[in-house]
CSV table of C-alpha atoms in Angstrom, one decimal:
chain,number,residue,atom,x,y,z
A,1,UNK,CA,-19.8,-5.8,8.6
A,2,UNK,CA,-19.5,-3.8,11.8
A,3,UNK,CA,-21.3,0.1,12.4
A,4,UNK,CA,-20.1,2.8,10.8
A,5,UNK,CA,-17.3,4.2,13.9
A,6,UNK,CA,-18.3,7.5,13.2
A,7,UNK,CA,-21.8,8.2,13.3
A,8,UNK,CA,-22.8,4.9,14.3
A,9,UNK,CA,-26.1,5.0,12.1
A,10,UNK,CA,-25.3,3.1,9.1
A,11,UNK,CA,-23.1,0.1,8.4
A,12,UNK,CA,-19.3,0.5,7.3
A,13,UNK,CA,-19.8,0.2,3.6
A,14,UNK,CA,-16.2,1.5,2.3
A,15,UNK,CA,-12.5,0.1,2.0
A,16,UNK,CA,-10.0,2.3,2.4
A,17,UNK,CA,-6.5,1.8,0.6
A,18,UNK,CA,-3.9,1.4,1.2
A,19,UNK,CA,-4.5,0.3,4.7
A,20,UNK,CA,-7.9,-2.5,3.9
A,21,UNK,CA,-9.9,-1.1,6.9
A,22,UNK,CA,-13.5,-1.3,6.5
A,23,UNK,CA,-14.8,0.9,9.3
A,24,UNK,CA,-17.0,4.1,7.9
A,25,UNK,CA,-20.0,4.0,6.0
A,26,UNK,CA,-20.0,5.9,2.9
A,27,UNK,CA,-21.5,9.5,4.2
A,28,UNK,CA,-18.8,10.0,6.7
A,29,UNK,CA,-15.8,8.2,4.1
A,30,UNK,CA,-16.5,11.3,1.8
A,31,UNK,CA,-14.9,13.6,5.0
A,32,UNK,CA,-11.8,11.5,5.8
A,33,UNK,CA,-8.8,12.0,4.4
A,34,UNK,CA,-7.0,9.3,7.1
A,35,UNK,CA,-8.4,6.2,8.7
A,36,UNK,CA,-9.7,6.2,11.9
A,37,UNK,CA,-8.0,3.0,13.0
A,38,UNK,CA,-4.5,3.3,11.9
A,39,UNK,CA,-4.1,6.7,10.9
A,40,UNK,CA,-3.1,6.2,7.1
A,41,UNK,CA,-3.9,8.4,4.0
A,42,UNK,CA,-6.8,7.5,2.2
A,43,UNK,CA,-5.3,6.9,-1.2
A,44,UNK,CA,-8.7,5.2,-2.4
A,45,UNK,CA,-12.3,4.5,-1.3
A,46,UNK,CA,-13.9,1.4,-2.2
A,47,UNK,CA,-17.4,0.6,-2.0
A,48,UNK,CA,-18.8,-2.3,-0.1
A,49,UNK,CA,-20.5,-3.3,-3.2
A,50,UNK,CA,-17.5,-4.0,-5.9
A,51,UNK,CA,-14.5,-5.1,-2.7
A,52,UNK,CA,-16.8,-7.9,-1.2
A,53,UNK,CA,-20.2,-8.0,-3.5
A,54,UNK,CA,-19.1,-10.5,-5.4
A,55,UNK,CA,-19.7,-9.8,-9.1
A,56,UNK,CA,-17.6,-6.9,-9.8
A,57,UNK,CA,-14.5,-6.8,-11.5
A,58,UNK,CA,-11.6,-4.7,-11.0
A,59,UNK,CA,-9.4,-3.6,-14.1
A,60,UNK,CA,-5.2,-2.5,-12.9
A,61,UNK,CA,-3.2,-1.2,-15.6
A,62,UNK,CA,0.7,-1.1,-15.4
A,63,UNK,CA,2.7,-0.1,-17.5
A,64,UNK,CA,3.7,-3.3,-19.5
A,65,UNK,CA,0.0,-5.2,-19.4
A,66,UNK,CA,-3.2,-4.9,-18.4
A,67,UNK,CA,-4.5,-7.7,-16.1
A,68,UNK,CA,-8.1,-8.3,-14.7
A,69,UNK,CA,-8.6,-9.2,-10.9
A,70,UNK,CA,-11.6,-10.9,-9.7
A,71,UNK,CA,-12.1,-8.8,-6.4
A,72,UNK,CA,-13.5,-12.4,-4.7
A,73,UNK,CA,-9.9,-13.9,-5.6
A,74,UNK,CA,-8.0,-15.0,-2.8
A,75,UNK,CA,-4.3,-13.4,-2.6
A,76,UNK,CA,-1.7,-15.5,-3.1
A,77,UNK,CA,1.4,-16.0,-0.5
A,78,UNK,CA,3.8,-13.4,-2.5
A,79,UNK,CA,0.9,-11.1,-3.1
A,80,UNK,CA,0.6,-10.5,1.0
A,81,UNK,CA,4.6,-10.3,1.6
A,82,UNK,CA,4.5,-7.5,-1.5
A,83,UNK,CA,1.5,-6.1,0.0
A,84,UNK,CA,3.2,-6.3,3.8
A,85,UNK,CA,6.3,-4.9,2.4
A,86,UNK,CA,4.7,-1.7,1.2
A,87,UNK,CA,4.2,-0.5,4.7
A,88,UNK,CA,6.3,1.0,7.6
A,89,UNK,CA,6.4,-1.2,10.4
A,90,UNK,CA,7.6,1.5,12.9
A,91,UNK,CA,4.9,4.4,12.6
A,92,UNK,CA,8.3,7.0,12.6
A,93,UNK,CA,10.1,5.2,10.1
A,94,UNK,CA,8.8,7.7,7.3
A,95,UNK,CA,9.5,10.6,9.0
A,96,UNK,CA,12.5,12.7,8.3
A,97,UNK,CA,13.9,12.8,11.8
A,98,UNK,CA,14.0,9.4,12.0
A,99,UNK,CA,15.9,8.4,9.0
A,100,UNK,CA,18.2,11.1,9.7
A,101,UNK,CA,18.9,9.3,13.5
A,102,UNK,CA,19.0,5.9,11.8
A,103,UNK,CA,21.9,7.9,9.7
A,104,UNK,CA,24.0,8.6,12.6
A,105,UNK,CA,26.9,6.6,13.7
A,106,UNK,CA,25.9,4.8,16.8
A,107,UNK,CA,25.1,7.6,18.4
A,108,UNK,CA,28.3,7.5,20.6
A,109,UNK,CA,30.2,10.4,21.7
A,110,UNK,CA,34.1,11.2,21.1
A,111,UNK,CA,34.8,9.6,24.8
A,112,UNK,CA,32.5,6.5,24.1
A,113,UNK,CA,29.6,7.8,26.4
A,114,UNK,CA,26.2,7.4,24.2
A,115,UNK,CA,24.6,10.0,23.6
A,116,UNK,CA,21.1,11.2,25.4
A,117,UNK,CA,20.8,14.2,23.1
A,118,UNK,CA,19.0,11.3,20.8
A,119,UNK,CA,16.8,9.9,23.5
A,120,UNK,CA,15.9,13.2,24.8
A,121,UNK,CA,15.1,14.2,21.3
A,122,UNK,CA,12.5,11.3,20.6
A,123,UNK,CA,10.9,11.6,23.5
A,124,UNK,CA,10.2,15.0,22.4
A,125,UNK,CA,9.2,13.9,19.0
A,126,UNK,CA,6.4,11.4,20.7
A,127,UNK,CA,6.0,14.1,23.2
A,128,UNK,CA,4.8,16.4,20.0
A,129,UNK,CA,3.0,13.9,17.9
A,130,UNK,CA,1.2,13.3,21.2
A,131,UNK,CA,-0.1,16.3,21.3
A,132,UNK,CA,-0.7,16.9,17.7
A,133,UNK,CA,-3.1,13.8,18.0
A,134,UNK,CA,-4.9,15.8,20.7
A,135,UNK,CA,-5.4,18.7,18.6
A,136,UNK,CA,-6.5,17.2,15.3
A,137,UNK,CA,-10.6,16.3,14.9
A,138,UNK,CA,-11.5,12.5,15.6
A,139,UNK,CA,-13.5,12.3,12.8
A,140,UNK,CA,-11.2,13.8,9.5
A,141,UNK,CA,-7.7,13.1,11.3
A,142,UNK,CA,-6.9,16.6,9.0
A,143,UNK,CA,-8.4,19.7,10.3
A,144,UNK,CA,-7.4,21.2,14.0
A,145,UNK,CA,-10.4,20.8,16.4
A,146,UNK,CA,-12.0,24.0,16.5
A,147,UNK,CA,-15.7,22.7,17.6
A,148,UNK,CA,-16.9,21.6,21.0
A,149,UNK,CA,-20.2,20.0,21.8
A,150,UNK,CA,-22.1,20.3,25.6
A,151,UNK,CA,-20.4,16.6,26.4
A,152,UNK,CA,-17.0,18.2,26.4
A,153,UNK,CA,-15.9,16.0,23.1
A,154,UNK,CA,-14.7,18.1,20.1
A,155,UNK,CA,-14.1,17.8,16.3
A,156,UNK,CA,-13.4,20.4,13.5
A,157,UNK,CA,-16.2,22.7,11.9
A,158,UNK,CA,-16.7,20.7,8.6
A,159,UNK,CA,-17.2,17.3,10.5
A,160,UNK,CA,-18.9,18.9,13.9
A,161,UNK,CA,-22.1,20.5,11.8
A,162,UNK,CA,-22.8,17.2,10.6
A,163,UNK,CA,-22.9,15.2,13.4
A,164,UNK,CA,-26.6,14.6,15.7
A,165,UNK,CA,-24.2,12.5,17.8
A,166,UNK,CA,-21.0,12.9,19.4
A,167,UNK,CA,-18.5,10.4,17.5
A,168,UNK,CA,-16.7,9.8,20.8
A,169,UNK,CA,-20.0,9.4,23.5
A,170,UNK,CA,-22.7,8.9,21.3
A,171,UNK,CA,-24.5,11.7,23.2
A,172,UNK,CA,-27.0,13.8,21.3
A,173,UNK,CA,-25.7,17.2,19.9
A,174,UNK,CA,-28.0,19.9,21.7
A,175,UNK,CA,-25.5,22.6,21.1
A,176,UNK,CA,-21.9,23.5,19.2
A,177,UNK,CA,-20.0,25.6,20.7
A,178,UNK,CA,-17.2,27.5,18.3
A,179,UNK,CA,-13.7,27.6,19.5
A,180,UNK,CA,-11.6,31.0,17.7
């Protein structure tokens, strides 16, 4: 288990799921609402203790049994392709702009000539989520950043005032400056 990515004092000691990353510890877990490495919604947080400590048991319920899963159990073949199958593979595919292009006929004008309107219009999109990424706090992937510290890094308010470090340099906080 590798150092929390965060605040890089304690060990990563949560599972986040959907996505099965195990990269905060539990203090800084409690402020995400995505995952630092791929960006997904925290659905659930799992402690280190019960996803890889070997005695805990996990009870699922559906809705015509209940079944009991030994966390330490290997997945079997068809349990990873249901699991796979469960997540985009393009990181636009959910959005609604993208369904709606995949919607359109070929994207080909009335005199055959395709049409850049489409291009132009993705580009855009990235263009905007590329920004939006810029704007959002490392740390929560939620809030806009509205704190910076001396080193020039920045995250929101709720995540800056309890950091001692910057998440991105490691460089000591000395001062936070508030962004309005």
């Amino acid at each position: 288990v590798e150092e929390c990515v965060v605040c890089s004092d304690k060990k990563a000691s949560v599972l986040f799921k959907p996505c099965g990353h195990m990269c905060a510890c539990d203090g800084c877990a409690a402020l995400m609402k995505k995952c630092v490495q791929c960006r997904a919604q925290i659905d659930k947080v799992v402690p280190f203790a019960v996803c890889c400590g070997g005695s805990a048991v996990v009870v699922e319920e559906t809705e015509a049994k209940k079944k009991t899963v030994n966390v330490r159990a290997p997945l079997s073949k068809s349990d990873i392709s249901l699991n796979i199958s469960k997540f985009p593979t393009d990181k636009n595919e959910n959005s609604p702009s993208a369904s709606l292009l995949a919607a359109l006929p070929g994207h080909v004008m009335n005199n055959g000539v395709r049409d850049s309107n489409v291009n132009d219009f993705q580009k855009l999109q990235q263009q905007l989520q590329d920004i939006k990424e810029q704007t959002m706090c490392p740390v929560c992937l939620d809030r806009l950043k509205n704190m910076i510290f001396l080193c020039g890094h920045g995250t929101c308010q709720m995540c800056g005032d309890r950091m001692s470090e910057c998440p991105i340099c490691r460089k000591s906080v000395e001062k936070r400056i508030l962004l309005y």
